[in-house]
Every structure is written in structure tokens, then in C-alpha cells.
């Protein structure tokens, strides 16, 4: 508060008291929005009230970072805490103008993803998780997680894998959540002729959640037919020649079709810088490899790279909603090396293409399928 200059100390005191009373009664100060509960599937909108669920720290089977016999108390978050309502994001919708970079336009980057608390080293190697409801928090894992259990949560953790995957959910299990974590690998140290394939793999028939994660190196980073992928930063995919002697195709998000549930891809930064000569496939690859592609939402993402930035599901694809995305030209003039979108089934039931644009602000419409 600035001082009012006056010869009279009494007058100065009176003016200071009035200023304090005015501030207290002005009502212009806003209370801080509640932090996102660690166990929330989605987070309350800024300024809204929410009833937190059971914190994972009280769940059965939790595993946290420890120092000696004392459990390490989490420090305050060092990165912004997301506050998104169901199916939404707290970030303001990107403006319908040119976007110079993901972070400049409100999309996830290394500042808004990954662990928020200190980590303790754990050289687990391959680790099969078989305890329902287990919460793994605060680990710096050298190894990989193979999930044979329901309702497992991996949160505020880093995984550096040398396996086929960073985290894998086996068939017949459900409820996996991977939140506020970093999933990466050491190039040249993986099992596929030095390569690594999947950062998060869903082999099951139920949805999993991956949110606020920093993902890099893996060839097919997020691989699943059903899931909720939101607020993630996928970048620096490393190409490799697989055991078959060919360049492994790379995708930031890949789905092979045949899914029975919903796949939601919302508010992510999805970068595939792989060159065309080294196996680039898509930034988002919706392929009908194992069945018809259906029920996929691609909403409000920053998408860049690949042979085509988006493979749209091909003939027979239905219920594919592509809305409010930015196709970036940071790697190629058309976002992908060969073009922006391939295999878009414009006539499929429930297929929607709306408000998508290039990063220079120009609207983008897919070319008709041949």
C-alpha cells in the first residue's frame, strides 16, 4: 500500500485506516480454486466446489517413496495443477488465430506434465502388479510395470523402461489410471532390436485414464482402443529398425480398431517428428488393423508430424468426432509429410469434422476419400 504524504501524522493514520477498510469491503479478492484431488478422474473447474474422493494415500496396497523408515511427505506441486471438469479442460480454447507453439497457445508441455513431488529411486526391472487398488506414488522406476490387477493408480512417478512397454494393462483387468507421471526409455536399450514400443499399452477391453503425463522415446507412445487420454505431452519419439529389419512405424497415439468402448483424445500435445524415411506413420493413427474403428473423440489437441498427421479410421469408421484441433506445421507444411488427414470417412454415421485449423489459423478440411 502506498503511503500518503502529509504533514499531519493523524491525518495519515486516518487515511491508512480508511484504505484498509476499503480493501476489506471491496469484495474484489477471489478465493483460490481448490487443488485437483490426486485421485480425481477429472478435476473441478476453476473456482467450482468439488467433493474430493478417497485419497489414493489411504487406499489398500499403496506404495509410496520412502526414506529410511519415514514416508516422504509430498512437497507442494511444482507445476500447475490442472482443473478440468468432466470431459473438459481448464485451459482456454485456443484462439482462431496463428499459434506459434503448443505452450504459447495453452497446450501441454514439460511445465504442465510429469511428477509434481520428489521421487525415490526404485530399480524394479520388470514388475508384475497383482494387488487390486494398488497406488504407486513417488517412485523413480528403472524398469516397467505389467498390470494384472484392477483399479491400479500410478501417480507422480517416473518410469524409465527397457522393456516392450512402460506400463501395460493385461486383458481381463480394468481401472488403470496413470496420472502426473513421466514415461520414457533409453534409446538403443530396448528389446526390439534396441527399440521400445509402447509407453502405455491397454491390452484389455475396458477404458484406462492417462492424464498430465510427459511421454517420450517410445515408437507407439499411447496404444489403446479405449481410454481417456487428456492433457498429455507426447514428444521426441525415437525411430528404430525393428527385429524384422524394417523401420518401425511410429505414432504418438495409435488404435488398431475393433474397440467396443470409447477412445477420448482431448487436450494433448501430440508430436511425431520421425522422418518419412525412418518409419513415420501418424501423430494420431486410427487404423482398422483388427476391426472397424468406432467411437473416437479427437478434441482440442495440438497435432504435428507423421506421414499424415491424422489417420481417420478408413472405410466403415463410425462415431469419429474430430473437433477444435490445431494441425501444426512445425515439421511439415501440411502438418504431416504427405498431408494432414488420410482415410477420413466423411459419410460414416456419427462422423463429425468441425472447427479444425492449421497452426497459421486457416481452417482445415479433409480431402474426400477416393
Coordinates of C-alpha atoms in Angstrom, one line a residue:
X1 CA 0.0 0.0 0.0
X2 CA 1.5 3.4 -1.0
X3 CA 2.0 6.0 1.7
X4 CA 0.1 9.2 1.6
X5 CA 2.4 12.2 2.2
X6 CA 1.1 14.6 4.9
X7 CA 2.5 16.9 7.5
X8 CA -0.1 15.6 10.0
X9 CA 0.6 12.1 11.3
X10 CA -3.0 11.9 12.5
X11 CA -4.3 12.6 9.0
X12 CA -2.0 9.9 7.6
X13 CA -3.2 7.3 10.1
X14 CA -6.9 8.1 9.3
X15 CA -6.2 7.7 5.6
X16 CA -4.4 4.4 6.1
X17 CA -7.3 3.0 8.2
X18 CA -9.8 4.0 5.5
X19 CA -7.7 2.3 2.9
X20 CA -7.6 -0.9 4.8
X21 CA -11.4 -0.8 5.4
X22 CA -12.0 -0.2 1.7
X23 CA -9.9 -3.2 0.7
X24 CA -11.6 -5.4 3.2
X25 CA -15.1 -4.4 2.0
X26 CA -14.4 -4.1 -1.7
X27 CA -15.1 -7.8 -2.4
X28 CA -12.7 -7.8 -5.3
X29 CA -10.4 -10.5 -4.0
X30 CA -11.2 -14.1 -5.2
X31 CA -10.6 -17.2 -3.2
X32 CA -8.2 -19.6 -4.7
X33 CA -9.6 -22.5 -6.7
X34 CA -9.3 -25.9 -5.0
X35 CA -6.4 -28.1 -6.0
X36 CA -7.2 -31.1 -8.2
X37 CA -7.7 -34.1 -5.9
X38 CA -4.9 -36.7 -6.6
X39 CA -7.5 -39.4 -7.1
X40 CA -9.9 -37.5 -9.3
X41 CA -10.6 -39.0 -12.7
X42 CA -11.3 -35.4 -13.8
X43 CA -10.7 -32.2 -11.9
X44 CA -13.2 -29.5 -10.8
X45 CA -13.4 -26.4 -12.9
X46 CA -11.5 -23.4 -11.6
X47 CA -13.4 -21.8 -8.7
X48 CA -16.0 -24.5 -8.5
X49 CA -16.7 -26.7 -5.5
X50 CA -16.0 -30.4 -5.6
X51 CA -16.3 -33.2 -3.1
X52 CA -12.9 -35.0 -3.1
X53 CA -13.0 -38.8 -3.2
X54 CA -10.9 -41.1 -1.2
X55 CA -7.2 -40.0 -1.5
X56 CA -5.0 -42.8 -3.0
X57 CA -2.8 -42.5 0.1
X58 CA -5.5 -44.2 2.1
X59 CA -6.2 -46.9 -0.5
X60 CA -5.2 -50.5 0.2
X61 CA -1.9 -51.6 -1.4
X62 CA -0.4 -48.1 -1.8
X63 CA 3.3 -48.0 -2.4
X64 CA 5.0 -44.6 -1.8
X65 CA 8.5 -43.3 -1.9
X66 CA 10.2 -43.7 1.5
X67 CA 13.4 -42.5 3.1
X68 CA 14.5 -44.9 5.9
X69 CA 11.5 -45.8 7.9
X70 CA 9.7 -42.5 7.2
X71 CA 7.3 -42.0 4.4
X72 CA 8.4 -39.0 2.3
X73 CA 5.8 -36.2 2.6
X74 CA 4.9 -34.8 -0.8
X75 CA 6.0 -31.3 -1.3
X76 CA 3.7 -28.7 -2.8
X77 CA 3.2 -29.1 -6.5
X78 CA 5.9 -27.5 -8.5
X79 CA 3.9 -27.5 -11.7
X80 CA 0.5 -26.0 -12.5
X81 CA -2.4 -28.2 -11.2
X82 CA -5.0 -29.0 -13.8
X83 CA -8.5 -28.1 -13.0
X84 CA -10.8 -29.5 -15.6
X85 CA -14.4 -30.5 -15.4
X86 CA -15.7 -33.8 -16.8
X87 CA -14.7 -34.1 -20.4
X88 CA -13.3 -30.6 -20.4
X89 CA -10.1 -28.8 -19.9
X90 CA -9.2 -25.8 -17.7
X91 CA -7.2 -24.2 -20.5
X92 CA -8.9 -21.5 -22.5
X93 CA -9.9 -22.7 -26.0
X94 CA -7.1 -21.9 -28.5
X95 CA -7.8 -18.7 -30.4
X96 CA -8.7 -19.0 -34.0
X97 CA -5.5 -17.2 -35.0
X98 CA -2.0 -18.4 -35.6
X99 CA -0.3 -20.5 -32.9
X100 CA 3.5 -20.3 -32.7
X101 CA 4.0 -23.2 -30.3
X102 CA 1.9 -25.5 -28.1
X103 CA 2.8 -23.7 -24.9
X104 CA 2.1 -20.3 -26.4
X105 CA -1.4 -21.4 -27.2
X106 CA -2.3 -23.2 -24.0
X107 CA -1.4 -26.8 -24.9
X108 CA 0.5 -29.2 -22.6
X109 CA 4.3 -29.1 -22.4
X110 CA 7.0 -30.1 -19.9
X111 CA 5.9 -27.5 -17.4
X112 CA 2.4 -28.8 -17.1
X113 CA 3.0 -32.6 -17.2
X114 CA 5.0 -35.1 -15.2
X115 CA 5.6 -35.7 -11.5
X116 CA 4.8 -32.8 -9.0
X117 CA 6.7 -34.2 -6.0
X118 CA 10.2 -35.6 -5.2
X119 CA 10.9 -39.1 -6.3
X120 CA 12.8 -42.0 -4.7
X121 CA 14.8 -44.4 -6.9
X122 CA 13.5 -47.9 -7.4
X123 CA 15.3 -50.3 -9.7
X124 CA 12.4 -52.7 -10.1
X125 CA 13.2 -54.2 -13.5
X126 CA 10.2 -55.9 -14.8
X127 CA 7.5 -55.7 -12.1
X128 CA 4.1 -57.5 -12.3
X129 CA 1.5 -55.7 -10.2
X130 CA -1.1 -58.2 -8.9
X131 CA -2.7 -56.2 -6.0
X132 CA -6.1 -54.7 -6.7
X133 CA -6.3 -51.0 -5.8
X134 CA -2.5 -50.5 -5.5
X135 CA -1.3 -46.9 -5.7
X136 CA 2.3 -46.4 -6.8
X137 CA 3.3 -42.9 -5.9
X138 CA 6.6 -41.1 -5.8
X139 CA 8.8 -43.8 -7.4
X140 CA 11.6 -43.2 -9.9
X141 CA 11.4 -46.6 -11.6
X142 CA 14.1 -48.1 -13.7
X143 CA 12.0 -50.9 -15.2
X144 CA 8.4 -51.5 -16.4
X145 CA 5.0 -52.2 -14.9
X146 CA 2.8 -55.1 -16.1
X147 CA -0.6 -54.8 -14.5
X148 CA -2.6 -57.9 -13.6
X149 CA -5.0 -56.2 -11.2
X150 CA -8.0 -53.9 -11.1
X151 CA -8.1 -50.2 -10.1
X152 CA -4.3 -49.6 -10.0
X153 CA -3.1 -46.0 -9.9
X154 CA 0.3 -44.8 -11.0
X155 CA 0.8 -41.2 -9.9
X156 CA 3.6 -38.7 -9.5
X157 CA 6.1 -41.3 -10.8
X158 CA 8.8 -41.6 -13.4
X159 CA 9.3 -44.8 -15.4
X160 CA 12.5 -45.3 -17.5
X161 CA 11.8 -48.6 -19.3
X162 CA 14.0 -51.1 -21.2
X163 CA 11.0 -53.4 -21.9
X164 CA 8.4 -53.5 -24.7
X165 CA 6.4 -51.0 -22.7
X166 CA 6.5 -48.6 -19.8
X167 CA 3.1 -49.6 -18.4
X168 CA 0.8 -52.4 -19.7
X169 CA -2.7 -53.4 -18.7
X170 CA -3.4 -57.1 -19.3
X171 CA -6.7 -58.4 -20.7
X172 CA -9.5 -59.0 -18.2
X173 CA -8.4 -56.2 -15.9
X174 CA -9.8 -52.6 -15.6
X175 CA -9.5 -49.3 -13.9
X176 CA -5.9 -48.4 -14.6
X177 CA -5.0 -44.7 -14.1
X178 CA -1.7 -43.1 -15.0
X179 CA -1.5 -39.5 -13.8
X180 CA 1.1 -36.8 -13.5
X181 CA 3.9 -39.1 -14.5
X182 CA 6.9 -39.3 -16.9
X183 CA 7.2 -42.4 -19.1
X184 CA 10.4 -42.7 -21.1
X185 CA 13.2 -45.1 -22.2
X186 CA 16.8 -45.1 -23.1
X187 CA 17.2 -45.2 -26.9
X188 CA 19.1 -48.3 -28.1
X189 CA 18.5 -50.3 -24.9
X190 CA 15.0 -51.7 -25.7
X191 CA 14.2 -55.3 -26.6
X192 CA 13.0 -54.7 -30.2
X193 CA 16.5 -54.6 -31.7
X194 CA 17.2 -51.7 -29.3
X195 CA 13.9 -50.0 -29.7
X196 CA 10.9 -49.7 -27.3
X197 CA 7.4 -49.9 -28.5
X198 CA 4.6 -48.7 -26.1
X199 CA 4.8 -46.2 -23.3
X200 CA 1.2 -47.1 -22.1
X201 CA -0.5 -50.1 -23.6
X202 CA -4.0 -51.2 -23.0
X203 CA -4.4 -54.9 -23.9
X204 CA -7.8 -55.1 -22.1
X205 CA -11.3 -54.3 -23.2
X206 CA -12.0 -51.5 -20.7
X207 CA -11.1 -47.9 -20.6
X208 CA -8.0 -46.6 -18.8
X209 CA -7.0 -43.0 -18.0
X210 CA -3.7 -41.3 -18.9
X211 CA -3.6 -37.7 -17.8
X212 CA -0.9 -34.9 -17.4
X213 CA 1.9 -37.3 -18.4
X214 CA 5.2 -36.5 -20.2
X215 CA 5.8 -39.3 -22.7
X216 CA 8.8 -39.7 -25.0
X217 CA 11.1 -42.1 -26.9
X218 CA 8.6 -45.0 -27.4
X219 CA 7.7 -45.8 -31.1
X220 CA 3.9 -46.1 -30.5
X221 CA 3.6 -44.0 -27.4
X222 CA -0.1 -44.4 -26.3
X223 CA -1.6 -47.6 -27.7
X224 CA -5.2 -48.5 -27.0
X225 CA -8.6 -49.0 -28.4
X226 CA -10.5 -47.4 -25.5
X227 CA -9.3 -44.9 -22.9
X228 CA -9.3 -41.3 -21.8
X229 CA -6.1 -39.6 -22.9
X230 CA -6.0 -36.0 -21.8
X231 CA -3.6 -33.2 -21.0
X232 CA -0.5 -35.2 -22.0
X233 CA 2.7 -34.1 -23.7
X234 CA 4.0 -36.7 -26.2
X235 CA 7.3 -35.8 -27.9
X236 CA 10.7 -36.8 -29.1
X237 CA 9.7 -40.2 -30.4
X238 CA 12.8 -42.1 -31.4
X239 CA 12.7 -44.2 -34.6
X240 CA 14.4 -47.6 -34.8
X241 CA 14.8 -50.6 -37.0
X242 CA 12.9 -53.4 -35.5
X243 CA 13.8 -57.1 -35.3
X244 CA 12.3 -57.7 -38.7
X245 CA 14.9 -55.3 -40.2
X246 CA 12.4 -52.6 -41.1
X247 CA 11.9 -49.1 -39.7
X248 CA 9.2 -49.4 -37.0
X249 CA 6.2 -47.3 -37.8
X250 CA 5.8 -44.5 -35.2
X251 CA 2.6 -42.8 -33.7
X252 CA 2.0 -40.6 -30.8
X253 CA -1.4 -42.2 -30.3
X254 CA -2.4 -45.5 -32.1
X255 CA -5.5 -47.6 -32.1
X256 CA -5.9 -50.7 -34.1
X257 CA -9.7 -50.7 -34.3
X258 CA -12.2 -53.3 -33.1
X259 CA -12.8 -51.4 -29.9
X260 CA -16.1 -51.8 -28.0
X261 CA -15.8 -48.7 -25.8
X262 CA -14.9 -45.0 -26.2
X263 CA -11.5 -43.6 -27.0
X264 CA -11.2 -39.9 -26.0
X265 CA -8.2 -37.9 -27.1
X266 CA -8.6 -34.5 -25.6
X267 CA -6.3 -31.5 -25.0
X268 CA -2.9 -33.2 -25.7
X269 CA 0.2 -32.1 -27.4
X270 CA 1.0 -34.9 -29.8
X271 CA 4.3 -34.6 -31.7
X272 CA 5.8 -37.2 -34.1
X273 CA 9.0 -35.7 -35.5
X274 CA 10.0 -39.0 -37.2
X275 CA 11.2 -38.5 -40.8
X276 CA 9.4 -40.2 -43.6
X277 CA 12.4 -42.3 -44.4
X278 CA 12.5 -43.6 -40.8
X279 CA 9.0 -45.1 -40.4
X280 CA 6.8 -42.1 -39.6
X281 CA 3.1 -43.1 -39.5
X282 CA 0.8 -40.7 -37.7
X283 CA 0.6 -38.2 -34.9
X284 CA -2.8 -39.9 -34.3
X285 CA -3.2 -43.2 -36.1
X286 CA -6.8 -44.7 -36.1
X287 CA -6.3 -47.9 -38.1
X288 CA -8.6 -50.7 -38.9
X289 CA -6.0 -53.4 -38.3
X290 CA -8.0 -55.6 -36.0
X291 CA -11.6 -54.4 -36.8
X292 CA -13.8 -51.4 -37.6
X293 CA -12.8 -48.1 -35.9
X294 CA -15.7 -46.6 -33.9
X295 CA -16.5 -44.2 -31.1
X296 CA -13.4 -42.0 -31.0
X297 CA -13.3 -38.3 -29.9
X298 CA -10.3 -36.2 -31.0
X299 CA -10.9 -32.8 -29.5
X300 CA -8.8 -29.7 -28.9
X301 CA -5.3 -31.2 -29.5
X302 CA -2.1 -29.8 -30.9
X303 CA -1.2 -32.3 -33.6
X304 CA 2.1 -32.4 -35.6
X305 CA 4.1 -34.8 -37.6
X306 CA 3.9 -38.3 -39.1
X307 CA 3.3 -39.3 -42.7
X308 CA -0.2 -38.0 -42.2
X309 CA -0.9 -36.1 -39.0
X310 CA -4.2 -37.9 -38.6
X311 CA -5.4 -41.3 -39.9
X312 CA -9.1 -41.1 -39.6
X313 CA -10.3 -44.7 -39.4
X314 CA -10.9 -45.6 -43.1
X315 CA -13.9 -47.2 -44.7
X316 CA -16.6 -48.3 -42.2
X317 CA -15.4 -46.0 -39.4
X318 CA -18.3 -44.5 -37.4
X319 CA -18.7 -42.2 -34.4
X320 CA -15.4 -40.4 -35.1
X321 CA -15.6 -36.8 -33.9
X322 CA -12.7 -34.5 -34.8
X323 CA -13.3 -31.0 -33.4
X324 CA -11.3 -27.8 -32.5
X325 CA -7.8 -29.3 -33.2
X326 CA -4.7 -27.4 -34.3
X327 CA -2.7 -29.1 -37.0
X328 CA 0.8 -27.7 -36.6
X329 CA 3.3 -27.0 -39.5
X330 CA 6.3 -27.2 -37.2
X331 CA 7.6 -30.4 -39.0
X332 CA 5.9 -30.2 -42.4
X333 CA 3.9 -27.6 -44.3
X334 CA 0.8 -29.9 -44.3
X335 CA 1.4 -31.0 -40.7
X336 CA 2.2 -34.5 -41.9
X337 CA 4.8 -35.2 -44.5
X338 CA 2.3 -36.4 -47.1
X339 CA -0.7 -34.4 -45.9
X340 CA -2.8 -33.5 -43.0
X341 CA -5.5 -36.2 -42.9
X342 CA -5.9 -39.6 -44.6
X343 CA -8.7 -42.2 -44.7
X344 CA -11.4 -39.9 -43.3
X345 CA -14.8 -41.5 -43.8
X346 CA -16.9 -38.4 -44.3
X347 CA -20.1 -40.4 -44.8
X348 CA -19.8 -42.6 -41.8
X349 CA -22.7 -42.5 -39.3
X350 CA -21.9 -40.0 -36.5
X351 CA -18.6 -38.8 -38.0
X352 CA -18.1 -35.1 -37.4
X353 CA -15.4 -32.8 -38.6
X354 CA -15.7 -29.3 -37.1
X355 CA -13.6 -26.2 -36.3
X356 CA -10.2 -27.7 -37.1
X357 CA -7.5 -25.5 -38.4
X358 CA -3.8 -25.2 -39.3
X359 CA -1.5 -23.5 -36.8
X360 CA -1.4 -20.4 -39.1
X361 CA -5.1 -20.0 -38.3
X362 CA -6.5 -21.2 -41.7
X363 CA -9.5 -23.7 -41.5
X364 CA -8.6 -27.2 -42.4
X365 CA -11.0 -29.6 -44.3
X366 CA -10.0 -33.2 -45.2
X367 CA -10.0 -34.1 -48.8
X368 CA -12.7 -36.5 -50.0
X369 CA -11.8 -40.2 -49.8
X370 CA -11.1 -41.8 -53.2

